[in-house]
Amino acid sequence: MSLLFQSLKIKNVEFKNRIAVSPMCQYSSEDGYANDWHLVHLGSRAVGGAGLIMAEASAVSPEGRITPADLGIWKNEHIENLKRITTFIHQNGSVAGIQLAHAGRKASCSEPWNGGKQISEQVNGWRTLAPSAVPFRETDSLPVELSLEEITRIVQNFKDAALRSLNAGFKVLEIHAAHGYLINTFLSPLSNFRKDEYGGTFENRIRFLCRIIDEVNTVWAENYPLFVRISAIDWAEGGWTIEDSVNLSRILKEKNVDLIDCSSGGLVPYAKIETKPGYQVPFAEAVKTQTGIMSAAVGMITTAEQAETILKNGQADLIFMAREYLREPYFPLSAAHLLGDDVSWPVQYERAKL
Ligand SMILES: Cc1cc2nc3c(=O)[nH]c(=O)nc-3n(C[C@H](O)[C@H](O)[C@H](O)COP(=O)(O)O)c2cc1C
């Protein structure tokens, strides 16, 4: 059997294979609610045989949304619609996860198909939040520098959202600490200029994330996996480095985090990202081999052979895929055929089994 189709158990949760649907914002919610779009989008990937399906960046507070149409989990009323989705995913043999997010200074934008630009408070937008009053783009309005009280409130927002995630039936929780959103802006010296205990040294810049993890741990199920997505490097001079990522991963490992999902970039618009197939795999490899924590590789992984090679080389434990999954929701079914593995198909689809 291929490694890609070997099951993986993390804590008490078993994934039937190593293929994960990477979180993908759908910008299709009203007031944060999941709806039929999310059920079909995520549900069809469960039918398609993914081991793990990570629901998109879900805002822990209304001002933490990238756009007014983001999925949210800031109130108990959101739980019911999400529960319907997790139930369907689990009935179809995949594991449902959710990514908790706060967009920070990259909040208050229009949907990508409406231009993706920042929208002002006067239209439909809101004041954005950040560790320091420095905007992402020079043309963006200044974010509000968070006070200590507001930091504590947002930590509490993550904790409350984690409990709601559990009540909605999710079995994996991922904290979004990547792509230039709020937690990432605390981590990087290119966006955090604070003079208090949340800025300056490495220990101070990781404090906000560590507090979130500590609080989430008090409510998230002990036997369910906890992941963190990081931007392993900023791709900019003077920014966050792979050594920082390795050091952070070592600390998170001691805090009950099971896996580091290794993305990169997104913090500053002038980053020079060198994209090519599997370009972020070396980050997953560094984190895994230098700390012993599990890691996920993501980014321009599009074929079964490529995914299998990453696992064979011991570079990662899970393979996250995003855009290829938009083209091919049933990717694992054809990947199994290509690798010569016999996997079970939904009975309704068996007449088409390759
Ligand atoms: C439509 C779309 C939405 C995305 N939304 C998120 C998100 O909610 N959270 C996140 O961490 N990454 C998000 N990403 C990034 C992907 O999860 C993934 O890391 C990136 O696309 C690289 O993987 P790929 O080459 O397989 O597409 C998104 C990507 C796409 C294409």
mmCIF file of C-alpha atoms and ligand atoms in Angstrom:
data_model
loop_
_atom_site.group_PDB
_atom_site.id
_atom_site.type_symbol
_atom_site.label_atom_id
_atom_site.label_comp_id
_atom_site.label_asym_id
_atom_site.label_seq_id
_atom_site.Cartn_x
_atom_site.Cartn_y
_atom_site.Cartn_z
ATOM 1 C CA MET A 1 0.000 0.000 0.000
ATOM 2 C CA SER A 2 1.132 3.557 -0.700
ATOM 3 C CA LEU A 3 1.969 5.830 2.201
ATOM 4 C CA LEU A 4 -0.641 8.319 0.986
ATOM 5 C CA PHE A 5 -3.402 5.838 1.715
ATOM 6 C CA GLN A 6 -2.080 4.607 5.017
ATOM 7 C CA SER A 7 -4.235 5.737 7.891
ATOM 8 C CA LEU A 8 -2.907 8.146 10.487
ATOM 9 C CA LYS A 9 -4.029 8.334 14.087
ATOM 10 C CA ILE A 10 -3.503 11.538 16.026
ATOM 11 C CA LYS A 11 -4.673 11.312 19.614
ATOM 12 C CA ASN A 12 -8.040 9.499 19.314
ATOM 13 C CA VAL A 13 -8.834 10.580 15.774
ATOM 14 C CA GLU A 14 -8.062 8.332 12.824
ATOM 15 C CA PHE A 15 -7.667 9.746 9.315
ATOM 16 C CA LYS A 16 -8.215 7.102 6.640
ATOM 17 C CA ASN A 17 -5.466 8.580 4.461
ATOM 18 C CA ARG A 18 -2.940 11.431 4.434
ATOM 19 C CA ILE A 19 -4.844 13.742 2.098
ATOM 20 C CA ALA A 20 -6.341 16.879 3.622
ATOM 21 C CA VAL A 21 -8.511 19.529 2.031
ATOM 22 C CA SER A 22 -6.682 22.759 2.806
ATOM 23 C CA PRO A 23 -8.837 25.511 4.325
ATOM 24 C CA MET A 24 -10.341 27.690 1.605
ATOM 25 C CA CYS A 25 -12.378 30.832 2.238
ATOM 26 C CA GLN A 26 -15.609 30.724 0.284
ATOM 27 C CA TYR A 27 -16.808 34.257 1.097
ATOM 28 C CA SER A 28 -20.342 32.914 0.857
ATOM 29 C CA SER A 29 -21.824 33.538 4.293
ATOM 30 C CA GLU A 30 -24.304 36.030 5.611
ATOM 31 C CA ASP A 31 -23.597 37.169 9.167
ATOM 32 C CA GLY A 32 -21.080 34.315 9.461
ATOM 33 C CA TYR A 33 -23.576 31.504 8.972
ATOM 34 C CA ALA A 34 -22.693 28.311 7.076
ATOM 35 C CA ASN A 35 -25.259 27.434 4.426
ATOM 36 C CA ASP A 36 -25.998 25.010 1.580
ATOM 37 C CA TRP A 37 -22.902 26.163 -0.323
ATOM 38 C CA HIS A 38 -20.632 25.050 2.534
ATOM 39 C CA LEU A 39 -22.479 21.755 2.896
ATOM 40 C CA VAL A 40 -22.040 20.937 -0.792
ATOM 41 C CA HIS A 41 -18.481 22.320 -1.028
ATOM 42 C CA LEU A 42 -17.174 20.436 2.018
ATOM 43 C CA GLY A 43 -19.577 17.511 1.698
ATOM 44 C CA SER A 44 -18.552 16.674 -1.852
ATOM 45 C CA ARG A 45 -14.942 16.416 -0.736
ATOM 46 C CA ALA A 46 -16.006 13.914 1.926
ATOM 47 C CA VAL A 47 -17.749 11.904 -0.793
ATOM 48 C CA GLY A 48 -14.472 12.234 -2.730
ATOM 49 C CA GLY A 49 -12.572 10.393 -0.003
ATOM 50 C CA ALA A 50 -10.403 13.016 1.765
ATOM 51 C CA GLY A 51 -8.895 11.932 5.076
ATOM 52 C CA LEU A 52 -9.367 15.384 6.591
ATOM 53 C CA ILE A 53 -11.498 18.306 5.495
ATOM 54 C CA MET A 54 -10.499 21.608 7.053
ATOM 55 C CA ALA A 55 -13.271 24.172 6.909
ATOM 56 C CA GLU A 56 -12.141 27.632 5.881
ATOM 57 C CA ALA A 57 -10.806 30.430 8.080
ATOM 58 C CA SER A 58 -13.712 31.011 10.454
ATOM 59 C CA ALA A 59 -13.813 34.322 12.225
ATOM 60 C CA VAL A 60 -13.740 34.311 16.020
ATOM 61 C CA SER A 61 -15.314 37.774 16.076
ATOM 62 C CA PRO A 62 -17.132 39.898 13.489
ATOM 63 C CA GLU A 63 -14.201 42.330 13.136
ATOM 64 C CA GLY A 64 -11.922 39.319 12.541
ATOM 65 C CA ARG A 65 -13.488 38.644 9.137
ATOM 66 C CA ILE A 66 -11.546 39.282 5.955
ATOM 67 C CA THR A 67 -14.807 40.217 4.221
ATOM 68 C CA PRO A 68 -18.392 40.674 5.382
ATOM 69 C CA ALA A 69 -19.112 37.284 3.727
ATOM 70 C CA ASP A 70 -16.640 35.205 5.777
ATOM 71 C CA LEU A 71 -17.700 32.121 7.667
ATOM 72 C CA GLY A 72 -17.887 32.814 11.391
ATOM 73 C CA ILE A 73 -18.069 31.062 14.722
ATOM 74 C CA TRP A 74 -18.457 34.023 17.083
ATOM 75 C CA LYS A 75 -21.918 33.159 18.375
ATOM 76 C CA ASN A 76 -23.716 30.022 19.488
ATOM 77 C CA GLU A 77 -26.316 30.448 16.735
ATOM 78 C CA HIS A 78 -23.610 29.515 14.202
ATOM 79 C CA ILE A 79 -23.303 26.002 15.629
ATOM 80 C CA GLU A 80 -26.424 24.381 14.182
ATOM 81 C CA ASN A 81 -25.583 24.847 10.489
ATOM 82 C CA LEU A 82 -21.984 23.758 11.077
ATOM 83 C CA LYS A 83 -23.202 20.651 12.896
ATOM 84 C CA ARG A 84 -25.149 19.571 9.828
ATOM 85 C CA ILE A 85 -21.909 19.737 7.809
ATOM 86 C CA THR A 86 -19.708 17.871 10.309
ATOM 87 C CA THR A 87 -22.372 15.162 10.628
ATOM 88 C CA PHE A 88 -22.407 14.657 6.862
ATOM 89 C CA ILE A 89 -18.591 14.597 6.666
ATOM 90 C CA HIS A 90 -18.311 12.010 9.432
ATOM 91 C CA GLN A 91 -21.109 9.871 7.969
ATOM 92 C CA ASN A 92 -19.017 9.696 4.809
ATOM 93 C CA GLY A 93 -15.778 8.585 6.448
ATOM 94 C CA SER A 94 -13.765 11.817 6.498
ATOM 95 C CA VAL A 95 -12.770 13.868 9.515
ATOM 96 C CA ALA A 96 -14.078 17.428 9.855
ATOM 97 C CA GLY A 97 -11.706 20.158 11.042
ATOM 98 C CA ILE A 98 -12.097 23.907 11.350
ATOM 99 C CA GLN A 99 -9.602 26.741 11.115
ATOM 100 C CA LEU A 100 -10.100 29.554 13.638
ATOM 101 C CA ALA A 101 -9.001 32.961 12.450
ATOM 102 C CA HIS A 102 -8.811 36.668 13.072
ATOM 103 C CA ALA A 103 -7.902 38.712 9.997
ATOM 104 C CA GLY A 104 -6.281 41.571 11.954
ATOM 105 C CA ARG A 105 -5.084 44.383 9.694
ATOM 106 C CA LYS A 106 -6.153 42.433 6.577
ATOM 107 C CA ALA A 107 -9.818 42.576 7.602
ATOM 108 C CA SER A 108 -12.616 44.694 6.159
ATOM 109 C CA CYS A 109 -12.099 43.900 2.475
ATOM 110 C CA SER A 110 -14.459 43.099 -0.352
ATOM 111 C CA GLU A 111 -14.670 39.555 -1.741
ATOM 112 C CA PRO A 112 -11.955 38.694 -4.318
ATOM 113 C CA TRP A 113 -14.500 38.721 -7.151
ATOM 114 C CA ASN A 114 -15.506 42.241 -6.066
ATOM 115 C CA GLY A 115 -11.922 43.499 -6.157
ATOM 116 C CA GLY A 116 -10.637 42.365 -2.735
ATOM 117 C CA LYS A 117 -9.766 45.948 -1.713
ATOM 118 C CA GLN A 118 -10.166 47.344 1.773
ATOM 119 C CA ILE A 119 -13.635 48.781 2.344
ATOM 120 C CA SER A 120 -14.039 51.836 4.489
ATOM 121 C CA GLU A 121 -16.084 52.154 7.648
ATOM 122 C CA GLN A 122 -18.466 54.474 5.802
ATOM 123 C CA VAL A 123 -19.469 51.774 3.305
ATOM 124 C CA ASN A 124 -19.716 48.304 4.777
ATOM 125 C CA GLY A 125 -16.383 48.027 6.571
ATOM 126 C CA TRP A 126 -14.903 48.417 10.041
ATOM 127 C CA ARG A 127 -11.704 49.538 11.841
ATOM 128 C CA THR A 128 -9.025 46.863 11.588
ATOM 129 C CA LEU A 129 -6.862 45.676 14.507
ATOM 130 C CA ALA A 130 -3.149 44.946 14.777
ATOM 131 C CA PRO A 131 -0.276 44.759 17.290
ATOM 132 C CA SER A 132 0.978 48.098 15.910
ATOM 133 C CA ALA A 133 -0.740 50.857 13.954
ATOM 134 C CA VAL A 134 0.931 49.946 10.657
ATOM 135 C CA PRO A 135 -1.227 49.074 7.654
ATOM 136 C CA PHE A 136 -0.641 46.120 5.307
ATOM 137 C CA ARG A 137 -0.651 48.370 2.248
ATOM 138 C CA GLU A 138 0.283 52.040 2.410
ATOM 139 C CA THR A 139 -3.111 52.862 0.932
ATOM 140 C CA ASP A 140 -4.982 50.970 3.688
ATOM 141 C CA SER A 141 -6.352 52.908 6.640
ATOM 142 C CA LEU A 142 -4.339 52.682 9.859
ATOM 143 C CA PRO A 143 -5.245 49.692 12.026
ATOM 144 C CA VAL A 144 -5.934 50.290 15.714
ATOM 145 C CA GLU A 145 -3.076 49.225 17.992
ATOM 146 C CA LEU A 146 -4.552 46.673 20.375
ATOM 147 C CA SER A 147 -4.661 47.501 24.070
ATOM 148 C CA LEU A 148 -3.859 44.825 26.655
ATOM 149 C CA GLU A 149 -7.582 44.520 27.453
ATOM 150 C CA GLU A 150 -8.411 43.991 23.789
ATOM 151 C CA ILE A 151 -5.701 41.345 23.481
ATOM 152 C CA THR A 152 -7.275 39.477 26.375
ATOM 153 C CA ARG A 153 -10.712 39.802 24.758
ATOM 154 C CA ILE A 154 -9.443 38.272 21.502
ATOM 155 C CA VAL A 155 -7.735 35.416 23.358
ATOM 156 C CA GLN A 156 -11.137 34.786 24.957
ATOM 157 C CA ASN A 157 -12.778 34.937 21.490
ATOM 158 C CA PHE A 158 -10.506 32.097 20.308
ATOM 159 C CA LYS A 159 -11.295 30.074 23.426
ATOM 160 C CA ASP A 160 -15.062 30.542 23.003
ATOM 161 C CA ALA A 161 -14.823 29.665 19.308
ATOM 162 C CA ALA A 162 -12.892 26.488 20.156
ATOM 163 C CA LEU A 163 -15.666 25.356 22.468
ATOM 164 C CA ARG A 164 -18.277 26.136 19.805
ATOM 165 C CA SER A 165 -16.213 24.131 17.288
ATOM 166 C CA LEU A 166 -16.337 21.148 19.611
ATOM 167 C CA ASN A 167 -20.086 21.551 20.053
ATOM 168 C CA ALA A 168 -20.479 21.780 16.271
ATOM 169 C CA GLY A 169 -18.874 18.337 15.949
ATOM 170 C CA PHE A 170 -15.424 19.229 14.616
ATOM 171 C CA LYS A 171 -12.685 16.772 15.552
ATOM 172 C CA VAL A 172 -9.656 18.838 14.492
ATOM 173 C CA LEU A 173 -8.975 22.440 15.404
ATOM 174 C CA GLU A 174 -6.468 24.544 13.512
ATOM 175 C CA ILE A 175 -5.349 27.964 14.748
ATOM 176 C CA HIS A 176 -4.588 30.256 11.816
ATOM 177 C CA ALA A 177 -1.278 31.932 12.636
ATOM 178 C CA ALA A 178 -0.244 32.491 9.001
ATOM 179 C CA HIS A 179 -0.729 34.701 5.925
ATOM 180 C CA GLY A 180 -0.409 38.097 7.585
ATOM 181 C CA TYR A 181 -3.540 37.836 9.688
ATOM 182 C CA LEU A 182 -3.686 38.932 13.316
ATOM 183 C CA ILE A 183 -1.603 36.224 15.031
ATOM 184 C CA ASN A 184 1.002 36.344 12.251
ATOM 185 C CA THR A 185 1.372 40.117 12.666
ATOM 186 C CA PHE A 186 2.260 39.564 16.326
ATOM 187 C CA LEU A 187 4.883 36.940 15.402
ATOM 188 C CA SER A 188 6.797 38.893 12.782
ATOM 189 C CA PRO A 189 9.222 41.739 13.557
ATOM 190 C CA LEU A 190 8.079 43.362 10.283
ATOM 191 C CA SER A 191 4.599 44.074 11.683
ATOM 192 C CA ASN A 192 5.047 44.054 15.464
ATOM 193 C CA PHE A 193 6.691 47.197 16.869
ATOM 194 C CA ARG A 194 5.233 46.991 20.378
ATOM 195 C CA LYS A 195 7.286 48.014 23.366
ATOM 196 C CA ASP A 196 5.343 45.943 25.916
ATOM 197 C CA GLU A 197 5.417 42.208 26.715
ATOM 198 C CA TYR A 198 3.865 41.393 23.311
ATOM 199 C CA GLY A 199 6.642 42.928 21.200
ATOM 200 C CA GLY A 200 10.399 43.031 20.792
ATOM 201 C CA THR A 201 11.968 39.679 21.638
ATOM 202 C CA PHE A 202 10.951 36.352 20.064
ATOM 203 C CA GLU A 203 9.448 35.276 23.404
ATOM 204 C CA ASN A 204 7.314 38.420 23.511
ATOM 205 C CA ARG A 205 6.153 38.185 19.883
ATOM 206 C CA ILE A 206 4.970 34.573 20.311
ATOM 207 C CA ARG A 207 3.172 35.399 23.583
ATOM 208 C CA PHE A 208 -0.195 36.182 21.962
ATOM 209 C CA LEU A 209 -0.259 32.842 20.106
ATOM 210 C CA CYS A 210 0.914 30.957 23.202
ATOM 211 C CA ARG A 211 -1.853 32.520 25.294
ATOM 212 C CA ILE A 212 -4.409 31.516 22.679
ATOM 213 C CA ILE A 213 -3.110 27.933 22.650
ATOM 214 C CA ASP A 214 -3.136 27.773 26.462
ATOM 215 C CA GLU A 215 -6.733 29.020 26.632
ATOM 216 C CA VAL A 216 -7.940 26.837 23.756
ATOM 217 C CA ASN A 217 -6.434 23.826 25.532
ATOM 218 C CA THR A 218 -8.719 24.433 28.511
ATOM 219 C CA VAL A 219 -11.839 23.800 26.382
ATOM 220 C CA TRP A 220 -10.768 21.749 23.348
ATOM 221 C CA ALA A 221 -11.123 17.954 23.763
ATOM 222 C CA GLU A 222 -7.965 16.344 25.136
ATOM 223 C CA ASN A 223 -8.217 13.454 22.696
ATOM 224 C CA TYR A 224 -8.785 15.564 19.574
ATOM 225 C CA PRO A 225 -5.927 16.972 17.476
ATOM 226 C CA LEU A 226 -4.826 20.591 17.660
ATOM 227 C CA PHE A 227 -2.991 22.063 14.638
ATOM 228 C CA VAL A 228 -1.377 25.452 14.032
ATOM 229 C CA ARG A 229 -0.905 26.910 10.541
ATOM 230 C CA ILE A 230 2.151 29.127 10.308
ATOM 231 C CA SER A 231 3.833 31.208 7.649
ATOM 232 C CA ALA A 232 7.175 29.463 7.989
ATOM 233 C CA ILE A 233 9.007 32.441 6.497
ATOM 234 C CA ASP A 234 7.994 35.976 5.494
ATOM 235 C CA TRP A 235 10.037 35.935 2.238
ATOM 236 C CA ALA A 236 11.278 39.402 3.226
ATOM 237 C CA GLU A 237 14.516 40.702 4.687
ATOM 238 C CA GLY A 238 14.534 41.117 8.446
ATOM 239 C CA GLY A 239 11.367 39.037 8.780
ATOM 240 C CA TRP A 240 10.342 35.766 10.430
ATOM 241 C CA THR A 241 12.730 32.932 9.555
ATOM 242 C CA ILE A 242 12.622 29.151 9.354
ATOM 243 C CA GLU A 243 14.746 29.082 12.534
ATOM 244 C CA ASP A 244 11.977 31.066 14.250
ATOM 245 C CA SER A 245 9.440 28.528 12.961
ATOM 246 C CA VAL A 246 11.467 25.615 14.288
ATOM 247 C CA ASN A 247 11.849 27.298 17.691
ATOM 248 C CA LEU A 248 8.135 28.127 17.819
ATOM 249 C CA SER A 249 7.205 24.557 16.836
ATOM 250 C CA ARG A 250 9.330 23.180 19.669
ATOM 251 C CA ILE A 251 7.416 25.360 22.125
ATOM 252 C CA LEU A 252 4.014 24.504 20.640
ATOM 253 C CA LYS A 253 4.848 20.800 20.845
ATOM 254 C CA GLU A 254 5.141 21.214 24.614
ATOM 255 C CA LYS A 255 1.738 22.899 24.600
ATOM 256 C CA ASN A 256 -0.229 19.926 23.292
ATOM 257 C CA VAL A 257 -0.117 21.038 19.635
ATOM 258 C CA ASP A 258 0.026 17.952 17.420
ATOM 259 C CA LEU A 259 0.914 19.263 13.997
ATOM 260 C CA ILE A 260 2.347 22.368 12.330
ATOM 261 C CA ASP A 261 0.773 23.141 8.962
ATOM 262 C CA CYS A 262 3.579 24.864 7.062
ATOM 263 C CA SER A 263 2.529 27.624 4.698
ATOM 264 C CA SER A 264 4.475 30.865 4.102
ATOM 265 C CA GLY A 265 4.244 34.546 3.203
ATOM 266 C CA GLY A 266 1.294 36.925 3.240
ATOM 267 C CA LEU A 267 2.681 39.277 5.880
ATOM 268 C CA VAL A 268 3.994 42.075 3.673
ATOM 269 C CA PRO A 269 2.979 42.948 0.112
ATOM 270 C CA TYR A 270 6.607 43.326 -1.025
ATOM 271 C CA ALA A 271 7.548 39.701 -0.172
ATOM 272 C CA LYS A 272 9.442 37.952 -2.965
ATOM 273 C CA ILE A 273 7.958 34.470 -2.981
ATOM 274 C CA GLU A 274 9.704 31.858 -5.079
ATOM 275 C CA THR A 275 6.831 29.605 -6.078
ATOM 276 C CA LYS A 276 7.304 26.267 -7.813
ATOM 277 C CA PRO A 277 5.805 22.801 -7.271
ATOM 278 C CA GLY A 278 6.174 21.800 -3.623
ATOM 279 C CA TYR A 279 7.958 25.063 -2.780
ATOM 280 C CA GLN A 280 6.911 25.000 0.884
ATOM 281 C CA VAL A 281 7.778 21.333 1.487
ATOM 282 C CA PRO A 282 11.272 22.168 2.857
ATOM 283 C CA PHE A 283 9.578 24.157 5.642
ATOM 284 C CA ALA A 284 7.436 21.180 6.663
ATOM 285 C CA GLU A 285 10.556 19.033 6.543
ATOM 286 C CA ALA A 286 12.608 21.394 8.720
ATOM 287 C CA VAL A 287 9.873 21.642 11.342
ATOM 288 C CA LYS A 288 9.299 17.884 11.421
ATOM 289 C CA THR A 289 12.894 16.702 11.400
ATOM 290 C CA GLN A 290 14.291 19.346 13.764
ATOM 291 C CA THR A 291 11.581 19.175 16.424
ATOM 292 C CA GLY A 292 9.890 15.785 16.099
ATOM 293 C CA ILE A 293 6.424 17.367 15.866
ATOM 294 C CA MET A 294 4.201 16.239 12.993
ATOM 295 C CA SER A 295 3.969 18.592 10.034
ATOM 296 C CA ALA A 296 1.807 19.169 6.992
ATOM 297 C CA ALA A 297 3.065 20.202 3.580
ATOM 298 C CA VAL A 298 0.974 22.524 1.431
ATOM 299 C CA GLY A 299 1.425 24.582 -1.713
ATOM 300 C CA MET A 300 1.497 23.536 -5.334
ATOM 301 C CA ILE A 301 1.100 19.851 -4.575
ATOM 302 C CA THR A 302 -1.119 18.560 -7.357
ATOM 303 C CA THR A 303 -0.406 14.891 -8.101
ATOM 304 C CA ALA A 304 -0.563 11.579 -6.273
ATOM 305 C CA GLU A 305 3.068 10.798 -7.116
ATOM 306 C CA GLN A 306 4.275 14.160 -5.764
ATOM 307 C CA ALA A 307 2.338 13.671 -2.522
ATOM 308 C CA GLU A 308 3.618 10.106 -2.150
ATOM 309 C CA THR A 309 7.234 11.219 -2.652
ATOM 310 C CA ILE A 310 6.931 13.855 0.089
ATOM 311 C CA LEU A 311 5.719 11.193 2.518
ATOM 312 C CA LYS A 312 8.334 8.659 1.381
ATOM 313 C CA ASN A 313 11.088 11.219 1.924
ATOM 314 C CA GLY A 314 9.846 11.761 5.475
ATOM 315 C CA GLN A 315 9.257 15.464 4.778
ATOM 316 C CA ALA A 316 5.711 15.667 6.173
ATOM 317 C CA ASP A 317 2.950 13.587 7.779
ATOM 318 C CA LEU A 318 -0.066 15.084 6.016
ATOM 319 C CA ILE A 319 -0.548 16.607 2.576
ATOM 320 C CA PHE A 320 -2.832 19.623 2.335
ATOM 321 C CA MET A 321 -4.181 20.523 -1.080
ATOM 322 C CA ALA A 322 -6.238 23.555 -2.040
ATOM 323 C CA ARG A 323 -6.541 24.587 -5.706
ATOM 324 C CA GLU A 324 -6.207 21.079 -7.120
ATOM 325 C CA TYR A 325 -9.129 20.198 -4.873
ATOM 326 C CA LEU A 326 -11.225 22.929 -6.480
ATOM 327 C CA ARG A 327 -10.562 21.324 -9.842
ATOM 328 C CA GLU A 328 -11.031 17.758 -8.607
ATOM 329 C CA PRO A 329 -13.180 17.182 -5.494
ATOM 330 C CA TYR A 330 -12.741 13.408 -5.907
ATOM 331 C CA PHE A 331 -8.929 13.613 -6.043
ATOM 332 C CA PRO A 332 -8.311 10.732 -3.565
ATOM 333 C CA LEU A 333 -10.440 8.295 -5.551
ATOM 334 C CA SER A 334 -8.362 8.719 -8.698
ATOM 335 C CA ALA A 335 -5.105 9.057 -6.698
ATOM 336 C CA ALA A 336 -5.713 5.647 -5.112
ATOM 337 C CA HIS A 337 -6.184 4.124 -8.537
ATOM 338 C CA LEU A 338 -2.952 5.716 -9.791
ATOM 339 C CA LEU A 339 -0.973 4.432 -6.809
ATOM 340 C CA GLY A 340 -2.539 0.958 -7.074
ATOM 341 C CA ASP A 341 -4.476 1.132 -3.804
ATOM 342 C CA ASP A 342 -7.922 -0.338 -3.400
ATOM 343 C CA VAL A 343 -10.020 2.145 -1.403
ATOM 344 C CA SER A 344 -13.721 1.972 -0.705
ATOM 345 C CA TRP A 345 -15.936 4.207 -2.803
ATOM 346 C CA PRO A 346 -19.305 5.577 -1.737
ATOM 347 C CA VAL A 347 -21.739 2.754 -2.519
ATOM 348 C CA GLN A 348 -23.752 5.163 -4.658
ATOM 349 C CA TYR A 349 -20.711 5.643 -6.922
ATOM 350 C CA GLU A 350 -19.375 2.081 -7.041
ATOM 351 C CA ARG A 351 -20.446 1.460 -10.622
ATOM 352 C CA ALA A 352 -17.874 4.050 -11.668
ATOM 353 C CA LYS A 353 -14.998 2.627 -9.588
ATOM 354 C CA LEU A 354 -11.717 2.753 -11.512
HETATM 355 C C1 LIG B 1 -9.916 29.960 -2.749
HETATM 356 C C2 LIG B 1 -8.855 29.880 -1.693
HETATM 357 C C3 LIG B 1 -9.144 30.219 -0.387
HETATM 358 C C4 LIG B 1 -8.188 30.095 0.626
HETATM 359 N N1 LIG B 1 -8.528 30.319 1.929
HETATM 360 C C5 LIG B 1 -7.660 30.000 2.922
HETATM 361 C C6 LIG B 1 -8.074 29.973 4.274
HETATM 362 O O1 LIG B 1 -9.250 30.160 4.606
HETATM 363 N N2 LIG B 1 -7.140 29.701 5.212
HETATM 364 C C7 LIG B 1 -5.830 29.401 4.885
HETATM 365 O O2 LIG B 1 -5.026 29.162 5.772
HETATM 366 N N3 LIG B 1 -5.444 29.369 3.601
HETATM 367 C C8 LIG B 1 -6.325 29.626 2.624
HETATM 368 N N4 LIG B 1 -5.952 29.496 1.315
HETATM 369 C C9 LIG B 1 -4.610 28.968 1.021
HETATM 370 C C10 LIG B 1 -4.675 27.440 0.818
HETATM 371 O O3 LIG B 1 -5.165 26.777 1.964
HETATM 372 C C11 LIG B 1 -3.311 26.875 0.430
HETATM 373 O O4 LIG B 1 -2.436 27.032 1.501
HETATM 374 C C12 LIG B 1 -2.731 27.558 -0.816
HETATM 375 O O5 LIG B 1 -3.723 27.734 -1.822
HETATM 376 C C13 LIG B 1 -1.588 26.745 -1.425
HETATM 377 O O6 LIG B 1 -2.026 25.437 -1.749
HETATM 378 P P1 LIG B 1 -2.389 24.991 -3.264
HETATM 379 O O7 LIG B 1 -1.174 25.263 -4.112
HETATM 380 O O8 LIG B 1 -2.702 23.508 -3.147
HETATM 381 O O9 LIG B 1 -3.572 25.785 -3.716
HETATM 382 C C14 LIG B 1 -6.887 29.657 0.289
HETATM 383 C C15 LIG B 1 -6.582 29.352 -1.040
HETATM 384 C C16 LIG B 1 -7.544 29.427 -2.021
HETATM 385 C C17 LIG B 1 -7.187 29.033 -3.431
#
